[in-house]
XYZ file of C-alpha atoms in Angstrom:
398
model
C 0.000 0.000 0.000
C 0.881 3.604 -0.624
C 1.476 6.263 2.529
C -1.134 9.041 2.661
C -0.282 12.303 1.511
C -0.619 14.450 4.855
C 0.152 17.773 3.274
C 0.152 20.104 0.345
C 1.319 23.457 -0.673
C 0.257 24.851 -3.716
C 3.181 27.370 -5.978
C 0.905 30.193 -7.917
C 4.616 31.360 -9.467
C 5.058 28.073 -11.180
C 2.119 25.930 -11.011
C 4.334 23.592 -8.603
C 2.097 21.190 -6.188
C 3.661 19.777 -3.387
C 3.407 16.972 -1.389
C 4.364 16.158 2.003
C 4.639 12.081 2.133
C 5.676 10.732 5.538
C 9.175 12.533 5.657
C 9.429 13.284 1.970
C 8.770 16.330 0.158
C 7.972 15.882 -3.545
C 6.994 18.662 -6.341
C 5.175 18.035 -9.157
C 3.400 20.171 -12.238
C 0.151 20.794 -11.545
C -0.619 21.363 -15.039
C 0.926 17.824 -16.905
C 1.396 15.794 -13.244
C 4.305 15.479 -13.770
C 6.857 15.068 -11.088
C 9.637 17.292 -10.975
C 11.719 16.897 -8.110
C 11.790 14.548 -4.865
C 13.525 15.268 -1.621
C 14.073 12.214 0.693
C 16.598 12.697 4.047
C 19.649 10.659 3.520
C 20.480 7.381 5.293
C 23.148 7.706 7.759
C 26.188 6.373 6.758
C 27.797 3.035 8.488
C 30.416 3.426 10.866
C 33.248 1.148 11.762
C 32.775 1.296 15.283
C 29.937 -1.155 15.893
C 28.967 0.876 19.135
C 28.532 3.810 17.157
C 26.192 1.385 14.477
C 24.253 0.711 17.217
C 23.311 4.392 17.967
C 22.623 5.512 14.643
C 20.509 1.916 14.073
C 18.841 3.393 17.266
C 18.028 6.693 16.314
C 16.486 5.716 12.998
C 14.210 3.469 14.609
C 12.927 5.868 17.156
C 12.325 8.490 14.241
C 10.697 5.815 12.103
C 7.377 8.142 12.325
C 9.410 11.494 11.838
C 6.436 12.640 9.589
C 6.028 16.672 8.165
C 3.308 17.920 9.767
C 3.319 21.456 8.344
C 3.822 22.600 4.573
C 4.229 25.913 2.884
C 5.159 27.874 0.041
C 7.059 31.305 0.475
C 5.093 34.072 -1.214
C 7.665 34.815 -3.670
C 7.928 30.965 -4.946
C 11.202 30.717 -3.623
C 11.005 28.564 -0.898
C 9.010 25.414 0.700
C 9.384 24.944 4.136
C 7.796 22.518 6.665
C 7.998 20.728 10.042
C 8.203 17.501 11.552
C 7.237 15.118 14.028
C 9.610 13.327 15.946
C 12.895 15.137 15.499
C 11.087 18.594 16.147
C 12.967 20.353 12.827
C 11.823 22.986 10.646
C 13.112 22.208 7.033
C 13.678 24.745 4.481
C 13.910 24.147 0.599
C 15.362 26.055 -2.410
C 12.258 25.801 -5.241
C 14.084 22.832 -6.810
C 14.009 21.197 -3.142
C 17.862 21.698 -2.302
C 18.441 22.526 0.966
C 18.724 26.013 2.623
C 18.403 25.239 6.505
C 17.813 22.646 8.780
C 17.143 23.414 12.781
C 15.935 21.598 15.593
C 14.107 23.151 18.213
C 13.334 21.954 22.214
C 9.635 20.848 21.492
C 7.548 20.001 18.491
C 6.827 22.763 15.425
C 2.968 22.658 15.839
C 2.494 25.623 13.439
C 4.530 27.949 10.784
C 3.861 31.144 8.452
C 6.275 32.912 6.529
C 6.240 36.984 6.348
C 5.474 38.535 3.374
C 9.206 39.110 1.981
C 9.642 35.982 2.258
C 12.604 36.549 5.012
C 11.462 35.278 8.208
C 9.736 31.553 8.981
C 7.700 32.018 12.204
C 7.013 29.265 14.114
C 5.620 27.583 17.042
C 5.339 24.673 18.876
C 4.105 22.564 21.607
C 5.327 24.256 24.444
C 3.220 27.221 23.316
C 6.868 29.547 22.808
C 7.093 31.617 18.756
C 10.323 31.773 17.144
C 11.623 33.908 14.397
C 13.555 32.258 11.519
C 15.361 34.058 9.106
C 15.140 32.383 5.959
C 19.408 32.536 5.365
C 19.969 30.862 1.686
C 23.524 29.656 2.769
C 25.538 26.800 1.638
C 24.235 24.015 3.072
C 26.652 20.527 3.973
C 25.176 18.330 1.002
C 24.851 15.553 3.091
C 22.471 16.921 5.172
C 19.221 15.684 6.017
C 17.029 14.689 8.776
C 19.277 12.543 9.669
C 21.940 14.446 10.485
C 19.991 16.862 12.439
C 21.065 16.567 16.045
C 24.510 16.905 14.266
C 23.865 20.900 12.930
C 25.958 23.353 15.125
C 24.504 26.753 15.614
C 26.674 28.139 12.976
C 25.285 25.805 10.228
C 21.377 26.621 10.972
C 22.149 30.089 11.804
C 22.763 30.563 15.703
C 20.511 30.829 18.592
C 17.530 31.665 18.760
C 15.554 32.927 21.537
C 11.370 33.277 21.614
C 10.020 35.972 20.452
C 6.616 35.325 22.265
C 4.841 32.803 24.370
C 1.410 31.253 25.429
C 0.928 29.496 28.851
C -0.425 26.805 26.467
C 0.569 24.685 24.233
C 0.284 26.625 20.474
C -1.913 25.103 17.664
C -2.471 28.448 14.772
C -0.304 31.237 14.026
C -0.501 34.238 11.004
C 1.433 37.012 10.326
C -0.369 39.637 9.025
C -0.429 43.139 8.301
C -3.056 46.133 8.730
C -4.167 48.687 6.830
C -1.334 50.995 7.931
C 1.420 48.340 6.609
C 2.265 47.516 10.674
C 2.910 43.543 10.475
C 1.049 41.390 13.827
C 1.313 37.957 14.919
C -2.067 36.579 15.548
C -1.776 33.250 17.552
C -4.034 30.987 19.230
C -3.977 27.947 21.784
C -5.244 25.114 23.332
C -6.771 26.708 26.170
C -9.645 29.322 24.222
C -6.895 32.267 23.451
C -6.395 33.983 20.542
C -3.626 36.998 20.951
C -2.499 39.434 18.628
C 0.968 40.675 18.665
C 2.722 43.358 17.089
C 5.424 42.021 14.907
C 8.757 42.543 15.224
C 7.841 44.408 18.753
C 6.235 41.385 19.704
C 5.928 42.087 23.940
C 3.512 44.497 22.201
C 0.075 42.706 22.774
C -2.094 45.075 20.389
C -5.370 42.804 21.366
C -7.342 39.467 22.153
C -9.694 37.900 20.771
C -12.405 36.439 23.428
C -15.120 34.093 23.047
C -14.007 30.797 22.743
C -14.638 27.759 25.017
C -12.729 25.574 23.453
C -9.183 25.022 21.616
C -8.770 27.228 19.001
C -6.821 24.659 15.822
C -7.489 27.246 12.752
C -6.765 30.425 11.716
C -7.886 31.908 8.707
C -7.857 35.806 7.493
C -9.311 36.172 3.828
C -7.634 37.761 1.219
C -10.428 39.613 -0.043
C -11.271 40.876 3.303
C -7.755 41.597 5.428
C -9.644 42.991 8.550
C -11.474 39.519 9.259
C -10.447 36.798 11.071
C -12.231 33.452 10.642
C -11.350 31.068 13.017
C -12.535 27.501 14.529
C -11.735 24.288 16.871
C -13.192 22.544 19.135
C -16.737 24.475 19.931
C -19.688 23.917 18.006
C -19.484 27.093 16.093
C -16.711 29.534 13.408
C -15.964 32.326 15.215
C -15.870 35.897 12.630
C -13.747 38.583 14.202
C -12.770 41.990 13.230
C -9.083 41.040 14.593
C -8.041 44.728 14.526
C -9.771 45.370 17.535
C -10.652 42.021 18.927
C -14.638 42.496 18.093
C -16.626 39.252 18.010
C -18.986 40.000 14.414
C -20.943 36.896 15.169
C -20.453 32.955 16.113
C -21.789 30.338 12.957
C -23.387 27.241 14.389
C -21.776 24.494 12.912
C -22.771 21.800 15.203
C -26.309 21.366 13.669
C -24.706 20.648 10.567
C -22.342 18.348 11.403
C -24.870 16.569 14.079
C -28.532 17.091 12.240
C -31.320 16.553 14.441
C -32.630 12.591 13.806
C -35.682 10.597 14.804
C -33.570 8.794 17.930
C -34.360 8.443 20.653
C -32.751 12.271 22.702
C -32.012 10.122 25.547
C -29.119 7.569 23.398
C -26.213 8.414 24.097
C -24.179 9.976 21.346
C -20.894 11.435 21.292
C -20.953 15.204 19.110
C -17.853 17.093 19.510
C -16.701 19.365 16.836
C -13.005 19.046 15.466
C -12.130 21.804 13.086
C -8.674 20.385 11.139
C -8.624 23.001 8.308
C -9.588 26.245 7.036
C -8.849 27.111 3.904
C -9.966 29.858 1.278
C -11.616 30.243 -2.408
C -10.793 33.843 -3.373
C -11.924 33.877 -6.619
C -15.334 32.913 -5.387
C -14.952 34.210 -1.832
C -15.654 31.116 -0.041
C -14.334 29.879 3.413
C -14.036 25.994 3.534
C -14.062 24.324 7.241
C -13.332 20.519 7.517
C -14.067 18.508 10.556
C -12.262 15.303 11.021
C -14.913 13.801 13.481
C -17.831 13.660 11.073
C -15.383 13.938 7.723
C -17.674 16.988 6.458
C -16.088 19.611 4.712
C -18.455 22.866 4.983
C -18.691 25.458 2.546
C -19.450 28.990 3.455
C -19.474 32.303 1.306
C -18.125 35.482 2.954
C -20.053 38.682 3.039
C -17.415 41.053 3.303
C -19.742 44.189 3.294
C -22.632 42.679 5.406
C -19.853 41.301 7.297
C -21.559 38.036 7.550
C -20.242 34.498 7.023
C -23.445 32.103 5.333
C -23.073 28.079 4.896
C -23.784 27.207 1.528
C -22.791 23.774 1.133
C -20.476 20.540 2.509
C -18.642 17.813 0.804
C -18.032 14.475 2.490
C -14.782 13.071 2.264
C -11.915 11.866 4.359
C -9.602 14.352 3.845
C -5.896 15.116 5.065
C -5.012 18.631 3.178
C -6.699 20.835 0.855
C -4.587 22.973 -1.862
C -6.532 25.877 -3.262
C -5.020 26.647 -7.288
C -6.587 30.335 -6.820
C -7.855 29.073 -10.547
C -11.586 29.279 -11.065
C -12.126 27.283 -7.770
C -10.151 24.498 -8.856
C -8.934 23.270 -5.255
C -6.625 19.593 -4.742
C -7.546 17.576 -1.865
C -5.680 15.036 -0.265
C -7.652 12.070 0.754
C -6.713 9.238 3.258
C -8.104 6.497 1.464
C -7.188 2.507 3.486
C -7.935 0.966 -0.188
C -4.656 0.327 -2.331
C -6.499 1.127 -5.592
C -7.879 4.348 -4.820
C -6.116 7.673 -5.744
C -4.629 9.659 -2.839
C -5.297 12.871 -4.416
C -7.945 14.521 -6.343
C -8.688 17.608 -8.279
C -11.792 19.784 -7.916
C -13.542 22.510 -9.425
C -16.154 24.498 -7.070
C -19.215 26.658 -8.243
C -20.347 29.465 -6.315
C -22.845 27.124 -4.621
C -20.431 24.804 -3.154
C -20.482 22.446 -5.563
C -17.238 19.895 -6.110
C -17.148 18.523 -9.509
C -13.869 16.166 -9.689
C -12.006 17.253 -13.067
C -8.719 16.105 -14.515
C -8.605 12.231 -13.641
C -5.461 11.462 -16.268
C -3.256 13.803 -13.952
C -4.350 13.204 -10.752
C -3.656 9.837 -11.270
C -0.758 10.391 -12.656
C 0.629 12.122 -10.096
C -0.993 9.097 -7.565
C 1.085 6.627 -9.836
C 4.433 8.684 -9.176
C 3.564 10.390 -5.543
C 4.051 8.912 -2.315
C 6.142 5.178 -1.953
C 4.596 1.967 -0.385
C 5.131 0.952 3.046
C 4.737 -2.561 4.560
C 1.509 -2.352 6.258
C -1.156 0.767 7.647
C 1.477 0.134 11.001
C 3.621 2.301 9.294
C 1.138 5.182 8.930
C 1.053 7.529 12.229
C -2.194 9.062 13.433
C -2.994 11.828 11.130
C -6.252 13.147 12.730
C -4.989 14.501 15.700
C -6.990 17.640 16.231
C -9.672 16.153 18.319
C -7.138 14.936 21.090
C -6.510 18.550 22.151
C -10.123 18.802 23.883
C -9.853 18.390 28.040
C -12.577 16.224 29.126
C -13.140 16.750 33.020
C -11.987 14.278 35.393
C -14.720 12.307 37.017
């Protein structure tokens, strides 16, 4: 069988589509599916010394699972960067995936964005701390990999770095943004209800929050067509719409009674309803929000009102999915699906009408590209848990 494809970043500069696989990064035209490039960390080489064997046969079986968990594109096309699992690194490619920069941090990437130069990588991670990463295009060792990451000295991946910000709780979303007045903010959020915004480089400037959620916050979202609003969604039963320039609440969008429609059961069965938001993407051409929840597998469709400031469901689309790459063309959007079946492609291409429609188009190069993408693994024992968003609720303790 074939391992899913857990992430995707889509190139507008040169049609590129990549594709996070386990620990590999691959890039292929999104035009002819063709693939252009693969990058895949090296295998550490054997030593003489059969102690030293030992520890290297050791280390590559506890990162066996060392899976990206976070993809992007720079905005100038120059760049694809991403984090992973296991060996807590933030990875940054050349276009033609060569390597720029590889750096290990203290605890788990759990989120990146890149500013709008394309100069910094901001990140953060588990232990709820923001770093700032400039993206230095130096000459990296050739041999280096994730592998050899516990190996970089500070001079290699560009010297210490200290946070630039921190939650008491462990960080899920982060943007960086900028107002009308060109001053750039951080806007992050946690697992304990908080979303902050942060003035940006001055970031023990805490410009505002954003108040009204119960639950973990997992997505941020702030529309291109509308760069006041902030869309954003996680573990409570509704999308939050915020004016995030002062922190105003503009309303709360039940979501729950979509995801959980009312049935003829019996009220008094037991059922278990709990909202997971994984993703929130964007359709700017058609000015539609998309929301997916892993629990019920429902992506939602929603069009944004920007003048009546008003966010209206329109449509949903069931389907398993991982990662969702918008093309910006005509509402032509890729989704990655985690399919269990060995036959099935791993990837499909959409178009979407104004109604929420999803009509799949180009078959030939989607499979294609599920011929070339991805490699087979033994069994589904090598595939890590890649719904994950629902484990950052707290249940009470009885």
């Amino acid at each position: 069988m074939k391992h899913p494809i857990q992430k995707l970043a889509y190139d507008p500069h040169s049609n590129a589509l990549y594709l996070a696989v386990s620990e590999r990064i691959q890039k292929f035209d999104s035009v002819t599916g063709d693939l252009i490039n693969e990058w895949i960390p090296p295998t550490p080489q054997e030593d003489d010394d059969p102690q030293e064997r030992k520890k290297k046969k050791t280390k590559t079986e506890d990162n066996k699972h060392n899976v990206f968990r976070t993809l992007t594109c720079s905005p100038d096309g120059q760049y694809v960067v991403g984090s992973t699992d296991e060996q807590k690194s933030l990875v940054v490619l050349r276009a033609d995936l060569s390597v720029v920069n590889i750096r290990n941090f203290p605890k788990r990437p759990s989120a990146i964005d890149i500013t709008s130069d394309s100069s910094t990588v901001l990140l953060g991670d588990k232990f709820g701390d923001v770093y700032a990463v400039p993206i230095r295009d130096i000459a990296y060792p050739p041999t280096a990999g994730l592998s050899r990451i516990s190996e970089v000295s500070e001079s290699e991946s560009g010297g210490e770095l200290d946070p630039i910000l921190g939650h008491v709780s462990m960080l899920v979303d982060l943007l960086v943004t900028e107002d009308q007045k060109g001053l750039r903010h951080i806007i992050s959020s946690d697992r304990d209800e908080h979303i902050r915004v942060t003035k940006y480089p001055e970031s023990y400037v805490i410009e505002a929050f954003c108040f009204g959620h119960e639950q973990y916050v997992s997505q941020l979202l702030i529309p291109s067509w509308s760069p006041n609003t902030l869309i954003s969604g996680g573990g409570d039963d509704f999308l939050a719409h915020w004016d995030w320039t002062t922190g105003e609440l503009l309303e709360k969008v039940d979501i729950h009674s979509i995801l959980y429609p009312k049935s003829d059961k019996d009220e008094s069965e037991e059922q278990i309803a709990e909202v997971a938001v994984s993703g929130i993407w964007q359709v700017p051409e058609l000015q539609l929000v998309l929301a997916y929840d892993e629990t019920v597998k429902l992506l939602l469709v929603f069009k944004l009102h920007k003048e009546a400031r008003q966010l209206e469901y329109v449509n949903k689309f069931s389907s398993n999915i991982l990662d969702v790459a918008v093309t910006g063309q005509d509402g032509t959007v890729w989704l990655s699906i985690h399919d269990t079946s060995d036959n099935n492609p791993l990837i499909q291409k959409y178009s979407i009408s104004e109604k929420g429609e999803f009509t799949v188009i180009d078959s030939e190069i989607t499979q294609r590209i599920f011929d070339k993408a991805s490699f087979t693994i033994a069994s589904r024992d090598d595939v890590v848990a890649l719904h994950s968003i629902a484990l950052l609720r707290k249940h009470a303790e009885h």
